[in-house]
mmCIF file of C-alpha atoms in Angstrom:
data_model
loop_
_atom_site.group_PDB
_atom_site.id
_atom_site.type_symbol
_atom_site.label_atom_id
_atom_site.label_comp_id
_atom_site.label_asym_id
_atom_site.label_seq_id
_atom_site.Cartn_x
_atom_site.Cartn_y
_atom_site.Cartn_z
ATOM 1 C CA UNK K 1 -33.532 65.622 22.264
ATOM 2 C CA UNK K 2 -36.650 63.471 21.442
ATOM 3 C CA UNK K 3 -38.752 66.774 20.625
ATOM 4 C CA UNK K 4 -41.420 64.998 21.919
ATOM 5 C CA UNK K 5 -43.757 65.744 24.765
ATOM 6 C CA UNK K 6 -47.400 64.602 26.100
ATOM 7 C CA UNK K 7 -49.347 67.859 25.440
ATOM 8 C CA UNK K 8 -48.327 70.288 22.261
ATOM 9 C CA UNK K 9 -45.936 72.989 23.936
ATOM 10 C CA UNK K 10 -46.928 75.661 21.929
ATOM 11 C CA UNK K 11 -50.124 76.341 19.343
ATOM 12 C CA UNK K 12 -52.270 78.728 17.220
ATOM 13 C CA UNK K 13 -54.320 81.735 17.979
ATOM 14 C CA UNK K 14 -57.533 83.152 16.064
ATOM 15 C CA UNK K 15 -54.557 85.344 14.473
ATOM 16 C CA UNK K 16 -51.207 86.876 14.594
ATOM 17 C CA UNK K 17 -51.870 89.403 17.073
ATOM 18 C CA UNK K 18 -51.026 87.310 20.257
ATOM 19 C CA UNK K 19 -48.983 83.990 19.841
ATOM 20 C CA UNK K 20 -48.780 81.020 22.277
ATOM 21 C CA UNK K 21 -45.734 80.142 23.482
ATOM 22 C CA UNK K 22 -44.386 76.762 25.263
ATOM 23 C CA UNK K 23 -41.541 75.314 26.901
ATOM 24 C CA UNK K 24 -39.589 72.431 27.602
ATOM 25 C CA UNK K 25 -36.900 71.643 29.453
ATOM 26 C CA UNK K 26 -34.141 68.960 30.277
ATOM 27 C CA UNK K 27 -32.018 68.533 33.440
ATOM 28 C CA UNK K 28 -29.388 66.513 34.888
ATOM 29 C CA UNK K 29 -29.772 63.970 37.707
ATOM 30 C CA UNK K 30 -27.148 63.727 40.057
ATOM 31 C CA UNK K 31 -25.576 62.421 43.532
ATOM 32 C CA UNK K 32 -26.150 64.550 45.727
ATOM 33 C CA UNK K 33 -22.581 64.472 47.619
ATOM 34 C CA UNK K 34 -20.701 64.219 44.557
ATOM 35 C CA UNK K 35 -22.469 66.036 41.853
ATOM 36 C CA UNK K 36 -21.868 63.057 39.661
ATOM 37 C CA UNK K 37 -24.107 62.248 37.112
ATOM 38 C CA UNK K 38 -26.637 59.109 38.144
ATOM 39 C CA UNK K 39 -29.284 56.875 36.123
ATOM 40 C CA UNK K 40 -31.756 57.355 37.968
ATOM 41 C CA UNK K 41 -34.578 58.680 35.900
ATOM 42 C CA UNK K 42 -37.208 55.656 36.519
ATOM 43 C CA UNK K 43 -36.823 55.975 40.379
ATOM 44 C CA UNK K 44 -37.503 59.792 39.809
ATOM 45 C CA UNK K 45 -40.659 59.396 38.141
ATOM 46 C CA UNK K 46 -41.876 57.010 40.575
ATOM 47 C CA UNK K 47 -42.257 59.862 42.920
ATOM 48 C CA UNK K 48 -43.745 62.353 40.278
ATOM 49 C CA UNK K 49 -47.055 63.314 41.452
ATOM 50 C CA UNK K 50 -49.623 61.310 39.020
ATOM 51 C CA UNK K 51 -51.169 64.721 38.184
ATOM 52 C CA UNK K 52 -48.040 65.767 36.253
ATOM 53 C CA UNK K 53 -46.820 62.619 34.946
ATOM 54 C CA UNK K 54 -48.200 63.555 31.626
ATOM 55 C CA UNK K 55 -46.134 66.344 31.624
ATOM 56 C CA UNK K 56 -42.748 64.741 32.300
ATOM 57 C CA UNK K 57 -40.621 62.500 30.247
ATOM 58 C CA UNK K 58 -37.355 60.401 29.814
ATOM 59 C CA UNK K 59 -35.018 61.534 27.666
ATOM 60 C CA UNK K 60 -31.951 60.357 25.529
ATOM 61 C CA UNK K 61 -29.899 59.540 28.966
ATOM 62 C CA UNK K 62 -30.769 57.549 32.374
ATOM 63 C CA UNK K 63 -29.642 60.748 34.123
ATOM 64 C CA UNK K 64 -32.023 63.064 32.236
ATOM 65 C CA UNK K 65 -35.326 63.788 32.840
ATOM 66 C CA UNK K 66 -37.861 66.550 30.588
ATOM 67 C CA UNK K 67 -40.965 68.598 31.410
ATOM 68 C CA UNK K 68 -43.174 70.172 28.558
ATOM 69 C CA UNK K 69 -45.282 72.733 29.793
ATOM 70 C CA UNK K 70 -48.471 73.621 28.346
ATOM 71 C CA UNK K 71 -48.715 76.657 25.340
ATOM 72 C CA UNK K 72 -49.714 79.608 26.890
ATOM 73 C CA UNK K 73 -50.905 83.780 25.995
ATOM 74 C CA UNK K 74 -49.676 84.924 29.164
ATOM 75 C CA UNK K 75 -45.947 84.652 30.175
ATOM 76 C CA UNK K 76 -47.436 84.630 34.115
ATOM 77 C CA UNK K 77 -48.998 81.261 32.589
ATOM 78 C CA UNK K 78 -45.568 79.806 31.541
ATOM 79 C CA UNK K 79 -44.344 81.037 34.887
ATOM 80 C CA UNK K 80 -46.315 79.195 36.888
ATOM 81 C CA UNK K 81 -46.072 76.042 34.925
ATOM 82 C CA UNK K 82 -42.283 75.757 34.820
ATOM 83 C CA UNK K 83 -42.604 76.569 38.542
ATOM 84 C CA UNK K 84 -44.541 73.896 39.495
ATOM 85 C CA UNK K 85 -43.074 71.179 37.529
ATOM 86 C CA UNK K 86 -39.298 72.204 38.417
ATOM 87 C CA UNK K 87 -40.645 72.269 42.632
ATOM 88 C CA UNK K 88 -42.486 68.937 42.026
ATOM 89 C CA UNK K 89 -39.718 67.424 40.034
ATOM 90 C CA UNK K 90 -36.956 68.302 42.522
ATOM 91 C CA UNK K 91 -38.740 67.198 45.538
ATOM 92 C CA UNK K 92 -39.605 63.618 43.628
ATOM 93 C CA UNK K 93 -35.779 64.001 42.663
ATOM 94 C CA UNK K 94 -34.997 63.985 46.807
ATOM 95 C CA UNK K 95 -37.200 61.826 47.491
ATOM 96 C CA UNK K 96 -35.263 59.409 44.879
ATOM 97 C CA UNK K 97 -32.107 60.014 46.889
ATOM 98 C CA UNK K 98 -30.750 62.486 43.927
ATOM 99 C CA UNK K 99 -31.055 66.013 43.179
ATOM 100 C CA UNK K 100 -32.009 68.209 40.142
ATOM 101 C CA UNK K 101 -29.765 70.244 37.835
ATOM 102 C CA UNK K 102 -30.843 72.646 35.976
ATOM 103 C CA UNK K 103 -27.205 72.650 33.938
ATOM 104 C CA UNK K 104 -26.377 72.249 29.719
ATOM 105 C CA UNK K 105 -24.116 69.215 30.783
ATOM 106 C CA UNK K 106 -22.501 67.587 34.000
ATOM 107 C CA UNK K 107 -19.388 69.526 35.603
ATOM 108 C CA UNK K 108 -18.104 66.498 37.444
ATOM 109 C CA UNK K 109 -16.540 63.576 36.052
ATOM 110 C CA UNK K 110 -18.004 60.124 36.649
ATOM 111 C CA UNK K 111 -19.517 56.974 35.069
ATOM 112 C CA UNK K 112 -21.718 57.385 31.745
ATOM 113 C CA UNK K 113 -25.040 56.757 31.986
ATOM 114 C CA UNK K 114 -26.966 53.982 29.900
ATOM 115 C CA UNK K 115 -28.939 55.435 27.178
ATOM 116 C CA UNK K 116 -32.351 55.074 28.089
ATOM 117 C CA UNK K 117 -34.060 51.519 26.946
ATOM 118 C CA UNK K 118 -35.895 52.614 23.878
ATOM 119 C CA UNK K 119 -35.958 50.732 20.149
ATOM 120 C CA UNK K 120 -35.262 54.615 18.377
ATOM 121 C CA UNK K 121 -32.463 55.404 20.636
ATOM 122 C CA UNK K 122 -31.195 51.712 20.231
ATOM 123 C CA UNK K 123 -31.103 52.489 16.211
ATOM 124 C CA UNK K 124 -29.295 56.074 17.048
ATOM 125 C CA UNK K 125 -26.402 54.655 18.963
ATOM 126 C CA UNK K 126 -26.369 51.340 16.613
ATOM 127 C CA UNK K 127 -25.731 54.084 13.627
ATOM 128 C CA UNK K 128 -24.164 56.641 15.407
ATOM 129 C CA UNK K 129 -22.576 55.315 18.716
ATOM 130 C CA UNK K 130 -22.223 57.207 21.354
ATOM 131 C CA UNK K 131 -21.225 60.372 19.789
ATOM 132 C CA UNK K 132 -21.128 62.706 23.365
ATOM 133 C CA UNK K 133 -19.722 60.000 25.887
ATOM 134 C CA UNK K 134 -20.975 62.434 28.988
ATOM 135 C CA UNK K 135 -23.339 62.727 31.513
ATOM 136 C CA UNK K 136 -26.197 64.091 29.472
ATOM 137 C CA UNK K 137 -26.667 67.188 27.647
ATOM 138 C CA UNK K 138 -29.806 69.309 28.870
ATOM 139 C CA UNK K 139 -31.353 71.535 26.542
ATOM 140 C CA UNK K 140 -34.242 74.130 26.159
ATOM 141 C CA UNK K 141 -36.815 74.093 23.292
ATOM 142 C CA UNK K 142 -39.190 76.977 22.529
ATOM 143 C CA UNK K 143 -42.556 75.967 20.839
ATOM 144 C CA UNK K 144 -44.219 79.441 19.435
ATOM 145 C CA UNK K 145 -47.558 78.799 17.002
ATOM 146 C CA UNK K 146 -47.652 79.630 13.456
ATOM 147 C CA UNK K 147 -50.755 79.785 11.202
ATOM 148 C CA UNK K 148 -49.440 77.323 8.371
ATOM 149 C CA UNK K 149 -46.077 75.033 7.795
ATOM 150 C CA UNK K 150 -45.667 77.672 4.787
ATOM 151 C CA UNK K 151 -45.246 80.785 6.903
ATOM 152 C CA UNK K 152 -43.400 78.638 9.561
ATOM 153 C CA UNK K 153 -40.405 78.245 6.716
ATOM 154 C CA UNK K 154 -40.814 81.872 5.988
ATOM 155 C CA UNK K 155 -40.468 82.185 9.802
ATOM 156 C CA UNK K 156 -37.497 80.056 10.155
ATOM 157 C CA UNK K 157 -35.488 82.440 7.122
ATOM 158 C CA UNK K 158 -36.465 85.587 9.320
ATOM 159 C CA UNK K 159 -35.429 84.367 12.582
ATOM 160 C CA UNK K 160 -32.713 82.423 11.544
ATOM 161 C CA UNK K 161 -29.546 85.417 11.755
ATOM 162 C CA UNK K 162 -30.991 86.145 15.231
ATOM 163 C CA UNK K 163 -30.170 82.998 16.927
ATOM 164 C CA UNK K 164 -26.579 83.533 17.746
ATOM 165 C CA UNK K 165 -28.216 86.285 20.404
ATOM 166 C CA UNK K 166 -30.480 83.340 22.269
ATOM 167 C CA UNK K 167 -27.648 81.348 21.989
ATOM 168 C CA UNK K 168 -25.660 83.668 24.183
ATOM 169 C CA UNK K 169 -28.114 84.408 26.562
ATOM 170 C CA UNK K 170 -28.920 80.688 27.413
ATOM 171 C CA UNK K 171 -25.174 79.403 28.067
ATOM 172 C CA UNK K 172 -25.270 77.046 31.257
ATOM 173 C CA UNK K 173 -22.105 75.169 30.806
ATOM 174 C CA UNK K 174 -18.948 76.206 31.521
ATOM 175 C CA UNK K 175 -17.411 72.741 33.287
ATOM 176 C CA UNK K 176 -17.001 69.381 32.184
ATOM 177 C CA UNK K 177 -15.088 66.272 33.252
ATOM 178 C CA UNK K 178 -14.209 68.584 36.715
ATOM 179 C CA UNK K 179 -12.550 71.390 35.135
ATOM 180 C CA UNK K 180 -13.433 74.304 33.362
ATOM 181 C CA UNK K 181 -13.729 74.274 29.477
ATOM 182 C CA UNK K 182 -12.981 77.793 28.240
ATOM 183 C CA UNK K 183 -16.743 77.863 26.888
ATOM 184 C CA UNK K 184 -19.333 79.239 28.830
ATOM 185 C CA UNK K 185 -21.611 76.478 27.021
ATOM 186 C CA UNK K 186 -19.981 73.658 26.465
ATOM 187 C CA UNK K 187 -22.647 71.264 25.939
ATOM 188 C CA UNK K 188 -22.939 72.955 22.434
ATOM 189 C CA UNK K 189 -19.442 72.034 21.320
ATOM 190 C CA UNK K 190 -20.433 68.427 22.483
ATOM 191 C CA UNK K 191 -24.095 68.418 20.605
ATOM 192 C CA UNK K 192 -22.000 69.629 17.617
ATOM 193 C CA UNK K 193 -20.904 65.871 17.170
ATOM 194 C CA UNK K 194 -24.138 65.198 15.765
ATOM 195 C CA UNK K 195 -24.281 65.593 11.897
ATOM 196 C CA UNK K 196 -27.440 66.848 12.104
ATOM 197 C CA UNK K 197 -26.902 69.924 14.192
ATOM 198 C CA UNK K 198 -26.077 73.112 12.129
ATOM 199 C CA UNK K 199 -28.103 76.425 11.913
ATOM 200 C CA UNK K 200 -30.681 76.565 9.957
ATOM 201 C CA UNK K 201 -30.071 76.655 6.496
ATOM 202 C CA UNK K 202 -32.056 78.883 4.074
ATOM 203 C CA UNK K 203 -35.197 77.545 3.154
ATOM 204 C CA UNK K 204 -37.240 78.367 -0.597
ATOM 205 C CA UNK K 205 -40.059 76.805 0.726
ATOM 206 C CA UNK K 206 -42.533 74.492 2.805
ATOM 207 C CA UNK K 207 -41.425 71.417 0.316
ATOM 208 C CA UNK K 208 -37.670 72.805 -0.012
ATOM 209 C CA UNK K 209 -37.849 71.647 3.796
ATOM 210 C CA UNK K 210 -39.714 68.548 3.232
ATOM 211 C CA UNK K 211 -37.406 67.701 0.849
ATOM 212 C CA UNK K 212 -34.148 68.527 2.728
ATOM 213 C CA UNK K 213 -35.446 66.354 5.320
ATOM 214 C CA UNK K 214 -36.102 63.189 3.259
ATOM 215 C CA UNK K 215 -32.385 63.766 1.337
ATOM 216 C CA UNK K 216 -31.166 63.837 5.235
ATOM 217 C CA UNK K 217 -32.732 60.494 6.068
ATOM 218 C CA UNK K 218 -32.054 59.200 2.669
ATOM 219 C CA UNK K 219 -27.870 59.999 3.819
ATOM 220 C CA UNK K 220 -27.829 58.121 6.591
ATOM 221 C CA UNK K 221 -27.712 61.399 8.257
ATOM 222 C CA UNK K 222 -30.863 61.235 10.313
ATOM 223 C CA UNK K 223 -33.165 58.284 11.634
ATOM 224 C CA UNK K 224 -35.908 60.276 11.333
ATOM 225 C CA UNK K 225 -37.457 64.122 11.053
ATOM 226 C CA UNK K 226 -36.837 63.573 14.677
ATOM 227 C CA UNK K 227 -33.317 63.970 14.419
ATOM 228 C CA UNK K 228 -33.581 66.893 12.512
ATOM 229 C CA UNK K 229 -31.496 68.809 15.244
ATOM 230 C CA UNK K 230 -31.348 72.635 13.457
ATOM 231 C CA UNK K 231 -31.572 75.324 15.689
ATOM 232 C CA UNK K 232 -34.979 76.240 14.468
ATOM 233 C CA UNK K 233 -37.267 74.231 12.757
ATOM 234 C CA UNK K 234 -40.677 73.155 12.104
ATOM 235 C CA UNK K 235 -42.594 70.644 14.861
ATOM 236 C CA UNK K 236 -42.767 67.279 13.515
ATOM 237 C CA UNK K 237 -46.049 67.380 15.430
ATOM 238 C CA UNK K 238 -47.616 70.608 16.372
ATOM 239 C CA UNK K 239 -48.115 73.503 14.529
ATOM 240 C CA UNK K 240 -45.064 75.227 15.606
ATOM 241 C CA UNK K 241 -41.980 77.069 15.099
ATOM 242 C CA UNK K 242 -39.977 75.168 17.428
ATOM 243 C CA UNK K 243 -36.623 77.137 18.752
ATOM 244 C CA UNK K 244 -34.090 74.764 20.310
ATOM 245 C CA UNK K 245 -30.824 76.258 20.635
ATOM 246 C CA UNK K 246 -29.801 76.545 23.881
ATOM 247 C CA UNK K 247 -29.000 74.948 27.368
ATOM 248 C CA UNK K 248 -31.192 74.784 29.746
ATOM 249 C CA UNK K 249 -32.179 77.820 31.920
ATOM 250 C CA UNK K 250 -30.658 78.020 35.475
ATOM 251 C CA UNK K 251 -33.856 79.756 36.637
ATOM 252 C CA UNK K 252 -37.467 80.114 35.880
ATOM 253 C CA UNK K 253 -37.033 83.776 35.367
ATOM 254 C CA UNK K 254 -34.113 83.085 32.792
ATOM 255 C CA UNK K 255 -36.538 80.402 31.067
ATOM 256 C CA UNK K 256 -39.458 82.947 31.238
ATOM 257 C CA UNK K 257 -37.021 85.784 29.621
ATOM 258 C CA UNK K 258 -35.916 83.622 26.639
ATOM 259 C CA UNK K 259 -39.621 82.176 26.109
ATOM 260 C CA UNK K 260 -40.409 85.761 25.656
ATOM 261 C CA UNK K 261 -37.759 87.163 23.366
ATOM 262 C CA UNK K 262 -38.457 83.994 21.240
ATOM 263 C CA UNK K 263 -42.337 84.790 20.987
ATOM 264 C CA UNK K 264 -41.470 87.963 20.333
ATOM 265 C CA UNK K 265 -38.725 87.260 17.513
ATOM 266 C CA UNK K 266 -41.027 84.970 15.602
ATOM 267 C CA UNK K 267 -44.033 87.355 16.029
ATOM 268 C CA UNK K 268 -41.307 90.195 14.674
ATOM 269 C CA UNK K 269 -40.780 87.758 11.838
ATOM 270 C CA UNK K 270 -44.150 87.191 11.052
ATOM 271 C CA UNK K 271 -45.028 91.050 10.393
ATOM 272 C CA UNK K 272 -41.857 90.874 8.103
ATOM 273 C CA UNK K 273 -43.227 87.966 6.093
ATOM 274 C CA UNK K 274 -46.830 89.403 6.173
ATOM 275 C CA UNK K 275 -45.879 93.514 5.185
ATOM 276 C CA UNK K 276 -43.530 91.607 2.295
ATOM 277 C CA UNK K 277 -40.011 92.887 4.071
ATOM 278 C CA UNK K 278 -36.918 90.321 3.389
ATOM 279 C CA UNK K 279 -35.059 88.530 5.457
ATOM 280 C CA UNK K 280 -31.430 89.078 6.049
ATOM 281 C CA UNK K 281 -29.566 86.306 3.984
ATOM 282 C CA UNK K 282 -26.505 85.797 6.514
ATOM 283 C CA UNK K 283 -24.104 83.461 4.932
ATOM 284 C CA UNK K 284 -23.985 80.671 6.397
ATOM 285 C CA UNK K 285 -20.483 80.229 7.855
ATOM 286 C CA UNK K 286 -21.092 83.280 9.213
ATOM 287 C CA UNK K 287 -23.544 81.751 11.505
ATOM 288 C CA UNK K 288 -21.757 79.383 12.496
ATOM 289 C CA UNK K 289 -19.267 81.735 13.551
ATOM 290 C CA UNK K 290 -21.853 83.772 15.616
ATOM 291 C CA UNK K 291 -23.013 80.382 17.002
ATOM 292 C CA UNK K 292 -19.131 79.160 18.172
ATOM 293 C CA UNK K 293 -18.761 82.643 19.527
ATOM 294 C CA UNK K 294 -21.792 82.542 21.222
ATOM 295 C CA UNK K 295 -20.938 79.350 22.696
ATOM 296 C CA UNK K 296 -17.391 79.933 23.963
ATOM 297 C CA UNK K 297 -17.770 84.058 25.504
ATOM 298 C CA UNK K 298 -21.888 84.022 26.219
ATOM 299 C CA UNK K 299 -22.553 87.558 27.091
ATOM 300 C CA UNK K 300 -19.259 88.261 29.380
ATOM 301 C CA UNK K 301 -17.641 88.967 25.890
ATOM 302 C CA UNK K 302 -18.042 89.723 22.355
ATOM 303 C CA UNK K 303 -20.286 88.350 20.087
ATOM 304 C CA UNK K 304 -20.745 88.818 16.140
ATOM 305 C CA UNK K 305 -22.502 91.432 14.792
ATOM 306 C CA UNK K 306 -24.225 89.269 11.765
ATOM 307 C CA UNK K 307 -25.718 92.488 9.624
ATOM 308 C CA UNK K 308 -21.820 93.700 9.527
ATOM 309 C CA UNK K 309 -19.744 90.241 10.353
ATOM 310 C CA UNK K 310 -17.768 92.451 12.746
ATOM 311 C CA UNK K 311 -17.245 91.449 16.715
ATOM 312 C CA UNK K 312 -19.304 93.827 18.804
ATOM 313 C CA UNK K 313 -19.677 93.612 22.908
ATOM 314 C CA UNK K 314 -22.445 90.800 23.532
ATOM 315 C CA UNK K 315 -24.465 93.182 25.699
ATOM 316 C CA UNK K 316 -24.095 96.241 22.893
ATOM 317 C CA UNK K 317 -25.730 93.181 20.448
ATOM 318 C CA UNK K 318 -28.325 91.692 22.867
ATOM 319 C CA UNK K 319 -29.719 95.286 23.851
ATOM 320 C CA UNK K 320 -30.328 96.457 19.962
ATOM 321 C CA UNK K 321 -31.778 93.116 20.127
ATOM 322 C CA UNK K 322 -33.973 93.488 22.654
ATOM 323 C CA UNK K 323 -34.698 97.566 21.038
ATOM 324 C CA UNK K 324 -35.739 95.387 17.411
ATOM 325 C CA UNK K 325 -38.344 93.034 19.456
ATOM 326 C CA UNK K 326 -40.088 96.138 21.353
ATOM 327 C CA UNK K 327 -43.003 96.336 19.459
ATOM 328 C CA UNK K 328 -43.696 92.869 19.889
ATOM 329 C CA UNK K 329 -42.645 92.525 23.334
ATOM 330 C CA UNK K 330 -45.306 95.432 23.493
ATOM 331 C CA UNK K 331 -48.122 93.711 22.015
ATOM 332 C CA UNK K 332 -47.845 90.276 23.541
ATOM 333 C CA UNK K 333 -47.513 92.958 27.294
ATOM 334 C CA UNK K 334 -44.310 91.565 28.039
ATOM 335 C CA UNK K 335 -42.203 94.278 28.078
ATOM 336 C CA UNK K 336 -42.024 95.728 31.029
ATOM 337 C CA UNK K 337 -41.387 91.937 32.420
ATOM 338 C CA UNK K 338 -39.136 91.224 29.768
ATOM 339 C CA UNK K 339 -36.903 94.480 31.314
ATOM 340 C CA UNK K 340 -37.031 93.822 34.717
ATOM 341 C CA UNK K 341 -35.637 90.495 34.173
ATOM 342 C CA UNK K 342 -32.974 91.956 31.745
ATOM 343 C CA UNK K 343 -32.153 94.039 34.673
ATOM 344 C CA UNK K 344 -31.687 90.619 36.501
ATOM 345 C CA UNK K 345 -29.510 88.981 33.739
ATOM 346 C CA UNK K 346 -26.863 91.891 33.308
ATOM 347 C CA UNK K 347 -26.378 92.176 37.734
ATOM 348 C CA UNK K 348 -25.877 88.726 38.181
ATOM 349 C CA UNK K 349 -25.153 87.330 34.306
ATOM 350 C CA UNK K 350 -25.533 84.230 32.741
ATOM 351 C CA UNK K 351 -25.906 80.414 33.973
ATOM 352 C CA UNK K 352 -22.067 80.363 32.941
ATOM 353 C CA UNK K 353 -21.026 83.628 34.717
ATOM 354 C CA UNK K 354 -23.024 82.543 37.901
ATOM 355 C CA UNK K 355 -21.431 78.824 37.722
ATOM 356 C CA UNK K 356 -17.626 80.594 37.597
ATOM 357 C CA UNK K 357 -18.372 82.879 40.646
ATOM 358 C CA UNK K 358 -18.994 80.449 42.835
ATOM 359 C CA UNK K 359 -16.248 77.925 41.988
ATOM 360 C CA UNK K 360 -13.754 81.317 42.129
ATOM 361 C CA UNK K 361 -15.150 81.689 45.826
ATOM 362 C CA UNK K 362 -15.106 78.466 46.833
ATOM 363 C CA UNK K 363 -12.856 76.166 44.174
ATOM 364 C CA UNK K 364 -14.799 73.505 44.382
ATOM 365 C CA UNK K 365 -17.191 72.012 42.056
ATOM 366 C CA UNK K 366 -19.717 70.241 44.123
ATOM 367 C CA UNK K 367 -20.612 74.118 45.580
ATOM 368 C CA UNK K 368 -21.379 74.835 41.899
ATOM 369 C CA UNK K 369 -23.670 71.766 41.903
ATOM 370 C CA UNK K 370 -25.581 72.926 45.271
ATOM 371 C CA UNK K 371 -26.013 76.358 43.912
ATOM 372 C CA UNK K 372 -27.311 75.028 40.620
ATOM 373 C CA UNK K 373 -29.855 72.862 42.705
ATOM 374 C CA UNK K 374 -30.856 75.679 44.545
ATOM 375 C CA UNK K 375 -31.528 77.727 41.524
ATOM 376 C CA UNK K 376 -33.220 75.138 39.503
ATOM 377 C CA UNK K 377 -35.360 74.835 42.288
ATOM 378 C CA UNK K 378 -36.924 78.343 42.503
#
């Protein structure tokens, strides 16, 4: 939620050819008997190795804790980074007498968490109040460099119809408040509440967005550019596309599969803005359509076709998806990865899908907590 961590998560290259690519994540603290959300985040990074601490942050909630990891070429690089950090942060997470979750928002009901002690966030819920009265709502945020803030606008009109697919892919949330919402991300309905989220809208230019953004603040809508919560924007502080639309991965392999299909969409984009092709002008409400169906059926039902406004089978969308990216996944020598883990994704399906299965074997939520840990793990 802050959009801020220690090291730039993603950056330039000597060109367009290869792009860096950088993650972070947020996750959930909670009891470890009851799956109930905790504040716990200071006692957790206590016991965070000193080597990583630059690499780990609070966030917006006592019971929420974020990693950044560094930009990368290689997805193998981003592998091993989110591997580390999730291992390292888990164990200090035991070791803090609570466990890591790897979830978009809490499944069991419980106490709210404080918001974490912080003059901004003190000014957010002062103007704002607590607008999502949960446990804490755990996203993922996808840094990929961009020469200039120019072509990054450019960027964000290009990739901008394509989001509704990521969204799908990433939904982690299918319980709240100990039952089960309807939506197989239901932290999304609950970020919502916040004026400022809302696809991104189409952009003329580099000072169109600058511009948006002070008329925003000027509102009352936002604090800051901060708060500019769009699913894809510019970095307020590194050169950077910055994709942040949905929950946080269950897995590594699920975070390294979306980190790729978002390089590759923005380097897809950037050939378009570069050989002088359009982008596709999707009406807005449209979009938000895609988004809410997105949001309540994942990929275990239909999604919206945005170049005909027609519902189409999720997986018939995300694999002409996936056949649009090729040449980039190419380039950047991620696709054959980028399959295999697509392999992975349609046998055992998303976060939400994986989340329902085990409460329909067992019926209880605290196994769906366990087997969250255990994935978020590694």
């Amino acid at each position: 939620m802050t959009g801020q961590v220690a090291e730039a998560p993603g950056g330039t290259t000597a060109g367009t050819d290869v792009l860096t690519v950088g993650v972070e994540e947020e996750f959930l603290l909670v009891d470890p008997h009851t799956g109930a959300a905790v504040p716990a985040v200071d006692l957790v990074l206590e016991q965070v190795p000193a080597e990583l601490r630059g690499q780990v942050e609070r966030e917006f909630q006592t019971s929420q804790i974020e990693i950044g990891s560094p930009p990368g070429l290689e997805l193998s690089s981003i592998r091993h980074s989110l591997g580390v950090l999730r291992k390292a942060l888990a164990d200090a997470a035991e070791r803090a007498g609570v466990r890591l979750l790897a979830i978009g928002t809490g499944p069991v009901d419980g106490p709210v968490p404080p918001v974490v002690d912080k003059p901004r966030f003190d000014r957010m819920i002062e103007r704002f109040r607590l607008l999502v009265p949960g446990p804490g709502n755990n996203g993922m945020h996808v840094h990929v460099g961009v020469p200039d803030p120019e072509t990054g606008v450019q960027v964000l009109n290009h990739v901008r119809p394509w989001l509704p697919m990521l969204h799908a892919i990433t939904t982690n949330s299918p319980f709240a408040g100990g039952e089960d919402t309807g939506y197989a991300s239901w932290r999304s309905v609950e970020w919502e509440r916040w004026p400022s989220v809302a696809p991104t809208p189409w952009l003329e230019s580099h000072e169109h967005y600058q511009r948006l953004i002070r008329q925003l603040i000027a509102s009352g809508v936002m604090l800051d550019e901060g708060m500019l919560y769009w699913y894809a924007r510019l970095s307020a502080k590194y050169p950077t596309v910055e994709l942040r639309i949905g929950d946080v991965c269950p897995t590594v392999d699920d975070a390294v599969l979306v980190a790729a299909l978002v390089r590759a969409l923005v380097a897809t984009a950037m050939e378009d803005v570069e050989a002088g092709r359009p982008a596709l002008r999707t009406d807005h409400h449209l979009l938000v359509g895609a988004h809410w169906r997105a949001a309540h059926d994942g990929l275990e039902g239909e999604g919206v076709d945005v170049t005909t406004g027609e519902p189409k089978p999720a997986w018939d969308l995300l694999d002409g998806f996936v056949e649009r990216l090729r040449p980039a996944l190419e380039r950047h020598g991620d696709w054959a990865e980028v399959s295999d883990l697509l392999g992975g994704l349609r046998r055992h399906g998303t976060g939400a899908a994986r989340q329902r299965a085990v409460y329909a074997r067992t019926g209880r939520l605290v196994d769906v907590v366990h087997d969250v840990a255990r994935q978020t793990r590694g």
